Amino acid sequence: MTVARRARQDWQKEARRQELLDAAESLFMSGDGSLPSVAAVAGRAGLAKGTVYLYFRTKEEIFLGLLEWRLAAWMADVREALAGAPVPPDPDALVDAVCRYLFAEPSVLALASYGKSTLETNVDMDRYVAFKRVMNDNLGKLGAEVHRLNPGLSVDAATRLLLHSYAFVVGLWQFTAASPERRAAMEKAGASALQLDFRTEVRRGLLALWRGTAAEALRVAD
């Protein structure tokens, strides 16, 4: 049995924290959709359960940290995708930029479905506020980039548009997510109108949202 050495330097502590997040994500995505326990995360990372509590006080803190990391990576990916976009950008390109990371990393939406109901409500106020500040700051940076590409949208309006887009994507994912067995049962019951293709409907809805917002900004400017 390999005994992990205690992380003492800051970089070692950050690496250990990331190991725990990676282990938590691996367990979560290979499981039944529930949040794994602290003991399970420790076991997957090859660490003692007590070590986890040096970095996270509860399992909800672990998965809020994972969601925070993935959301920051998503917004960084959108900024990267928009960096070379023309002014004004094509709406399809904007929607592609918003969707690219979310489609590639399914853990983001799976975790987000726990965000408000479980993760945010089961951590202490300091951790909750810290999570919200990180999300606020990252959204602000991305909103500034969208404003640069669409000068008709203020930074605040662009930031709200991004927040609305995120809320729409998460809500639609929750509405459409179902196992193949449940989809088959719905089809057999004649509930085909509810059998929506997530990716198709996300792109359609986001295009309508972004085009409508851009058109409204032009109308107000005139």
Short mmCIF file of N, CA, C and O in Angstrom, two decimals, residues 130-217:
data_model
loop_
_atom_site.label_atom_id
_atom_site.label_comp_id
_atom_site.label_asym_id
_atom_site.label_seq_id
_atom_site.Cartn_x
_atom_site.Cartn_y
_atom_site.Cartn_z
N ALA A 130 -17.96 32.86 -1.60
CA ALA A 130 -16.74 32.73 -2.40
C ALA A 130 -17.04 32.13 -3.77
O ALA A 130 -16.51 32.59 -4.80
N PHE A 131 -17.90 31.12 -3.80
CA PHE A 131 -18.31 30.52 -5.07
C PHE A 131 -19.00 31.54 -5.96
O PHE A 131 -18.71 31.65 -7.16
N LYS A 132 -19.92 32.31 -5.40
CA LYS A 132 -20.66 33.30 -6.17
C LYS A 132 -19.74 34.41 -6.68
O LYS A 132 -19.91 34.91 -7.80
N ARG A 133 -18.75 34.79 -5.89
CA ARG A 133 -17.83 35.84 -6.32
C ARG A 133 -16.98 35.38 -7.50
O ARG A 133 -16.75 36.14 -8.44
N VAL A 134 -16.52 34.13 -7.45
CA VAL A 134 -15.74 33.60 -8.56
C VAL A 134 -16.58 33.56 -9.84
O VAL A 134 -16.14 33.98 -10.90
N MET A 135 -17.82 33.09 -9.71
CA MET A 135 -18.70 33.04 -10.87
C MET A 135 -19.01 34.44 -11.38
O MET A 135 -19.01 34.70 -12.60
N ASN A 136 -19.25 35.39 -10.48
CA ASN A 136 -19.52 36.77 -10.86
C ASN A 136 -18.34 37.38 -11.61
O ASN A 136 -18.52 38.04 -12.65
N ASP A 137 -17.14 37.17 -11.09
CA ASP A 137 -15.95 37.75 -11.72
C ASP A 137 -15.71 37.15 -13.11
O ASP A 137 -15.38 37.87 -14.06
N ASN A 138 -15.87 35.84 -13.23
CA ASN A 138 -15.66 35.20 -14.52
C ASN A 138 -16.72 35.60 -15.54
O ASN A 138 -16.42 35.81 -16.73
N LEU A 139 -17.95 35.74 -15.07
CA LEU A 139 -19.02 36.20 -15.96
C LEU A 139 -18.76 37.63 -16.42
O LEU A 139 -19.02 37.97 -17.57
N GLY A 140 -18.27 38.46 -15.50
CA GLY A 140 -17.96 39.84 -15.87
C GLY A 140 -16.89 39.93 -16.96
O GLY A 140 -17.01 40.72 -17.89
N LYS A 141 -15.86 39.10 -16.83
CA LYS A 141 -14.81 39.08 -17.86
C LYS A 141 -15.36 38.63 -19.20
O LYS A 141 -15.03 39.20 -20.25
N LEU A 142 -16.18 37.60 -19.16
CA LEU A 142 -16.76 37.11 -20.41
C LEU A 142 -17.76 38.11 -20.97
O LEU A 142 -17.83 38.31 -22.19
N GLY A 143 -18.52 38.77 -20.10
CA GLY A 143 -19.43 39.81 -20.56
C GLY A 143 -18.70 40.95 -21.24
O GLY A 143 -19.18 41.50 -22.24
N ALA A 144 -17.53 41.30 -20.73
CA ALA A 144 -16.73 42.36 -21.36
C ALA A 144 -16.28 41.94 -22.76
O ALA A 144 -16.23 42.77 -23.69
N GLU A 145 -15.97 40.66 -22.94
CA GLU A 145 -15.57 40.16 -24.25
C GLU A 145 -16.74 40.19 -25.23
O GLU A 145 -16.59 40.56 -26.40
N VAL A 146 -17.92 39.78 -24.75
CA VAL A 146 -19.11 39.83 -25.62
C VAL A 146 -19.44 41.28 -25.97
O VAL A 146 -19.82 41.57 -27.11
N HIS A 147 -19.28 42.20 -25.03
CA HIS A 147 -19.49 43.62 -25.31
C HIS A 147 -18.53 44.13 -26.37
O HIS A 147 -18.90 44.91 -27.26
N ARG A 148 -17.28 43.69 -26.31
CA ARG A 148 -16.28 44.10 -27.31
C ARG A 148 -16.72 43.69 -28.71
O ARG A 148 -16.54 44.45 -29.68
N LEU A 149 -17.31 42.51 -28.81
CA LEU A 149 -17.74 42.02 -30.11
C LEU A 149 -19.09 42.59 -30.54
O LEU A 149 -19.40 42.62 -31.73
N ASN A 150 -19.88 43.00 -29.55
CA ASN A 150 -21.21 43.57 -29.81
C ASN A 150 -21.33 44.89 -29.05
O ASN A 150 -21.94 44.94 -27.98
N PRO A 151 -20.75 45.96 -29.56
CA PRO A 151 -20.74 47.23 -28.82
C PRO A 151 -22.12 47.75 -28.47
O PRO A 151 -22.27 48.55 -27.54
N GLY A 152 -23.14 47.29 -29.19
CA GLY A 152 -24.50 47.71 -28.87
C GLY A 152 -25.00 47.17 -27.55
O GLY A 152 -25.97 47.69 -26.98
N LEU A 153 -24.36 46.12 -27.06
CA LEU A 153 -24.70 45.55 -25.76
C LEU A 153 -23.75 46.10 -24.70
O LEU A 153 -22.54 46.04 -24.87
N SER A 154 -24.29 46.64 -23.64
CA SER A 154 -23.42 47.07 -22.54
C SER A 154 -22.81 45.83 -21.89
O SER A 154 -23.27 44.70 -22.09
N VAL A 155 -21.79 46.04 -21.08
CA VAL A 155 -21.18 44.91 -20.37
C VAL A 155 -22.21 44.25 -19.47
O VAL A 155 -22.29 43.02 -19.39
N ASP A 156 -23.02 45.06 -18.79
CA ASP A 156 -24.04 44.49 -17.90
C ASP A 156 -25.06 43.67 -18.69
O ASP A 156 -25.45 42.57 -18.26
N ALA A 157 -25.50 44.19 -19.84
CA ALA A 157 -26.47 43.47 -20.66
C ALA A 157 -25.87 42.17 -21.19
O ALA A 157 -26.54 41.13 -21.25
N ALA A 158 -24.60 42.22 -21.61
CA ALA A 158 -23.94 41.02 -22.12
C ALA A 158 -23.79 39.98 -21.01
O ALA A 158 -23.96 38.78 -21.25
N THR A 159 -23.47 40.44 -19.81
CA THR A 159 -23.32 39.52 -18.68
C THR A 159 -24.65 38.86 -18.34
O THR A 159 -24.71 37.65 -18.08
N ARG A 160 -25.73 39.64 -18.35
CA ARG A 160 -27.05 39.07 -18.10
C ARG A 160 -27.43 38.05 -19.17
O ARG A 160 -28.02 37.01 -18.89
N LEU A 161 -27.08 38.37 -20.43
CA LEU A 161 -27.37 37.45 -21.52
C LEU A 161 -26.65 36.12 -21.31
O LEU A 161 -27.23 35.04 -21.53
N LEU A 162 -25.42 36.17 -20.87
CA LEU A 162 -24.67 34.95 -20.60
C LEU A 162 -25.29 34.17 -19.44
O LEU A 162 -25.39 32.94 -19.49
N LEU A 163 -25.72 34.89 -18.41
CA LEU A 163 -26.34 34.23 -17.26
C LEU A 163 -27.66 33.58 -17.67
O LEU A 163 -27.96 32.44 -17.28
N HIS A 164 -28.45 34.28 -18.48
CA HIS A 164 -29.70 33.71 -18.98
C HIS A 164 -29.42 32.48 -19.84
O HIS A 164 -30.16 31.49 -19.78
N SER A 165 -28.37 32.54 -20.64
CA SER A 165 -28.01 31.41 -21.50
C SER A 165 -27.65 30.19 -20.65
O SER A 165 -28.09 29.07 -20.94
N TYR A 166 -26.87 30.42 -19.61
CA TYR A 166 -26.48 29.32 -18.72
C TYR A 166 -27.71 28.71 -18.05
O TYR A 166 -27.87 27.48 -18.01
N ALA A 167 -28.60 29.56 -17.54
CA ALA A 167 -29.81 29.07 -16.89
C ALA A 167 -30.68 28.27 -17.86
O ALA A 167 -31.24 27.23 -17.50
N PHE A 168 -30.76 28.74 -19.10
CA PHE A 168 -31.55 28.04 -20.11
C PHE A 168 -30.96 26.66 -20.41
O PHE A 168 -31.68 25.66 -20.46
N VAL A 169 -29.65 26.61 -20.58
CA VAL A 169 -29.00 25.34 -20.91
C VAL A 169 -29.17 24.33 -19.77
O VAL A 169 -29.50 23.17 -20.00
N VAL A 170 -28.95 24.78 -18.53
CA VAL A 170 -29.09 23.88 -17.39
C VAL A 170 -30.53 23.39 -17.26
O VAL A 170 -30.79 22.20 -17.06
N GLY A 171 -31.49 24.31 -17.40
CA GLY A 171 -32.89 23.92 -17.29
C GLY A 171 -33.31 22.95 -18.37
O GLY A 171 -34.02 21.97 -18.10
N LEU A 172 -32.87 23.18 -19.60
CA LEU A 172 -33.23 22.28 -20.69
C LEU A 172 -32.57 20.92 -20.50
O LEU A 172 -33.19 19.88 -20.78
N TRP A 173 -31.34 20.91 -20.01
CA TRP A 173 -30.67 19.64 -19.76
C TRP A 173 -31.45 18.83 -18.73
O TRP A 173 -31.65 17.62 -18.89
N GLN A 174 -31.88 19.48 -17.66
CA GLN A 174 -32.65 18.77 -16.63
C GLN A 174 -33.96 18.23 -17.20
O GLN A 174 -34.40 17.15 -16.83
N PHE A 175 -34.58 19.00 -18.08
CA PHE A 175 -35.86 18.60 -18.65
C PHE A 175 -35.72 17.42 -19.61
O PHE A 175 -36.58 16.55 -19.67
N THR A 176 -34.62 17.39 -20.36
CA THR A 176 -34.47 16.37 -21.40
C THR A 176 -33.69 15.15 -20.96
O THR A 176 -33.76 14.10 -21.60
N ALA A 177 -32.93 15.27 -19.87
CA ALA A 177 -32.09 14.14 -19.45
C ALA A 177 -32.95 12.96 -19.00
O ALA A 177 -33.85 13.11 -18.17
N ALA A 178 -32.69 11.81 -19.58
CA ALA A 178 -33.41 10.58 -19.20
C ALA A 178 -32.61 9.39 -19.71
O ALA A 178 -31.92 9.46 -20.73
N SER A 179 -32.70 8.29 -18.98
CA SER A 179 -32.02 7.07 -19.39
C SER A 179 -32.70 6.50 -20.63
O SER A 179 -33.87 6.81 -20.91
N PRO A 180 -32.00 5.66 -21.40
CA PRO A 180 -32.64 5.03 -22.57
C PRO A 180 -33.91 4.27 -22.19
O PRO A 180 -34.89 4.28 -22.96
N GLU A 181 -33.91 3.64 -21.01
CA GLU A 181 -35.10 2.89 -20.57
C GLU A 181 -36.29 3.82 -20.35
O GLU A 181 -37.43 3.50 -20.76
N ARG A 182 -36.05 4.96 -19.74
CA ARG A 182 -37.13 5.91 -19.50
C ARG A 182 -37.60 6.56 -20.80
O ARG A 182 -38.79 6.84 -20.97
N ARG A 183 -36.67 6.80 -21.70
CA ARG A 183 -37.07 7.34 -23.00
C ARG A 183 -37.96 6.35 -23.74
O ARG A 183 -38.96 6.73 -24.37
N ALA A 184 -37.60 5.08 -23.68
CA ALA A 184 -38.41 4.05 -24.35
C ALA A 184 -39.80 3.97 -23.73
O ALA A 184 -40.80 3.82 -24.44
N ALA A 185 -39.86 4.09 -22.40
CA ALA A 185 -41.16 4.05 -21.72
C ALA A 185 -42.02 5.25 -22.11
O ALA A 185 -43.24 5.11 -22.32
N MET A 186 -41.39 6.41 -22.23
CA MET A 186 -42.13 7.61 -22.65
C MET A 186 -42.65 7.46 -24.08
O MET A 186 -43.79 7.83 -24.39
N GLU A 187 -41.82 6.91 -24.93
CA GLU A 187 -42.23 6.69 -26.33
C GLU A 187 -43.41 5.73 -26.39
O GLU A 187 -44.38 5.96 -27.12
N LYS A 188 -43.34 4.67 -25.60
CA LYS A 188 -44.41 3.69 -25.58
C LYS A 188 -45.70 4.30 -25.05
O LYS A 188 -46.81 3.94 -25.49
N ALA A 189 -45.58 5.24 -24.13
CA ALA A 189 -46.75 5.88 -23.54
C ALA A 189 -47.32 6.99 -24.42
O ALA A 189 -48.32 7.62 -24.08
N GLY A 190 -46.67 7.25 -25.56
CA GLY A 190 -47.16 8.28 -26.47
C GLY A 190 -46.76 9.68 -26.10
O GLY A 190 -47.37 10.65 -26.55
N ALA A 191 -45.71 9.82 -25.26
CA ALA A 191 -45.25 11.15 -24.84
C ALA A 191 -44.11 11.63 -25.73
O ALA A 191 -43.10 12.15 -25.24
N SER A 192 -44.25 11.45 -27.03
CA SER A 192 -43.17 11.79 -27.96
C SER A 192 -42.89 13.29 -28.01
O SER A 192 -41.78 13.70 -28.35
N ALA A 193 -43.87 14.12 -27.68
CA ALA A 193 -43.66 15.57 -27.71
C ALA A 193 -42.62 16.01 -26.68
O ALA A 193 -42.03 17.09 -26.80
N LEU A 194 -42.40 15.18 -25.68
CA LEU A 194 -41.42 15.49 -24.64
C LEU A 194 -40.04 14.93 -24.94
O LEU A 194 -39.10 15.15 -24.18
N GLN A 195 -39.93 14.19 -26.03
CA GLN A 195 -38.67 13.56 -26.38
C GLN A 195 -37.83 14.53 -27.22
O GLN A 195 -37.71 14.42 -28.44
N LEU A 196 -37.27 15.51 -26.55
CA LEU A 196 -36.49 16.53 -27.24
C LEU A 196 -35.03 16.14 -27.31
O LEU A 196 -34.48 15.55 -26.38
N ASP A 197 -34.39 16.48 -28.43
CA ASP A 197 -32.95 16.29 -28.56
C ASP A 197 -32.24 17.49 -27.93
O ASP A 197 -32.40 18.62 -28.40
N PHE A 198 -31.48 17.23 -26.87
CA PHE A 198 -30.90 18.32 -26.09
C PHE A 198 -30.05 19.26 -26.94
O PHE A 198 -30.24 20.48 -26.92
N ARG A 199 -29.13 18.73 -27.69
CA ARG A 199 -28.21 19.60 -28.44
C ARG A 199 -28.93 20.44 -29.49
O ARG A 199 -28.64 21.63 -29.66
N THR A 200 -29.87 19.82 -30.17
CA THR A 200 -30.62 20.56 -31.18
C THR A 200 -31.42 21.69 -30.55
O THR A 200 -31.42 22.84 -31.03
N GLU A 201 -32.11 21.38 -29.45
CA GLU A 201 -32.96 22.38 -28.81
C GLU A 201 -32.15 23.47 -28.13
O GLU A 201 -32.57 24.64 -28.10
N VAL A 202 -30.99 23.13 -27.58
CA VAL A 202 -30.13 24.15 -26.98
C VAL A 202 -29.69 25.16 -28.02
O VAL A 202 -29.78 26.38 -27.81
N ARG A 203 -29.22 24.69 -29.15
CA ARG A 203 -28.76 25.61 -30.19
C ARG A 203 -29.91 26.46 -30.70
O ARG A 203 -29.76 27.66 -30.92
N ARG A 204 -31.06 25.86 -30.90
CA ARG A 204 -32.22 26.60 -31.40
C ARG A 204 -32.64 27.68 -30.41
O ARG A 204 -32.89 28.83 -30.77
N GLY A 205 -32.71 27.32 -29.13
CA GLY A 205 -33.12 28.28 -28.12
C GLY A 205 -32.10 29.39 -27.92
O GLY A 205 -32.47 30.56 -27.78
N LEU A 206 -30.82 29.05 -27.89
CA LEU A 206 -29.79 30.07 -27.72
C LEU A 206 -29.72 31.02 -28.90
O LEU A 206 -29.51 32.23 -28.73
N LEU A 207 -29.89 30.49 -30.10
CA LEU A 207 -29.90 31.38 -31.28
C LEU A 207 -31.03 32.39 -31.18
O LEU A 207 -30.84 33.59 -31.47
N ALA A 208 -32.21 31.93 -30.78
CA ALA A 208 -33.34 32.85 -30.63
C ALA A 208 -33.05 33.89 -29.56
O ALA A 208 -33.34 35.09 -29.74
N LEU A 209 -32.46 33.47 -28.45
CA LEU A 209 -32.15 34.38 -27.35
C LEU A 209 -31.11 35.41 -27.76
O LEU A 209 -31.29 36.62 -27.53
N TRP A 210 -30.03 34.98 -28.38
CA TRP A 210 -28.96 35.90 -28.75
C TRP A 210 -29.37 36.82 -29.89
O TRP A 210 -29.06 38.01 -29.88
N ARG A 211 -30.09 36.29 -30.87
CA ARG A 211 -30.56 37.14 -31.97
C ARG A 211 -31.56 38.17 -31.46
O ARG A 211 -31.53 39.34 -31.86
N GLY A 212 -32.46 37.73 -30.59
CA GLY A 212 -33.45 38.65 -30.05
C GLY A 212 -32.82 39.75 -29.22
O GLY A 212 -33.21 40.92 -29.31
N THR A 213 -31.82 39.41 -28.42
CA THR A 213 -31.14 40.40 -27.59
C THR A 213 -30.38 41.39 -28.46
O THR A 213 -30.39 42.60 -28.20
N ALA A 214 -29.71 40.89 -29.51
CA ALA A 214 -28.97 41.77 -30.41
C ALA A 214 -29.92 42.72 -31.14
O ALA A 214 -29.63 43.91 -31.31
N ALA A 215 -31.05 42.19 -31.58
CA ALA A 215 -32.03 43.03 -32.29
C ALA A 215 -32.59 44.10 -31.36
O ALA A 215 -32.78 45.26 -31.77
N GLU A 216 -32.85 43.76 -30.11
CA GLU A 216 -33.36 44.72 -29.14
C GLU A 216 -32.33 45.82 -28.87
O GLU A 216 -32.67 47.01 -28.76
N ALA A 217 -31.05 45.43 -28.81
CA ALA A 217 -29.99 46.43 -28.58
C ALA A 217 -29.92 47.40 -29.74
O ALA A 217 -29.74 48.62 -29.54
#
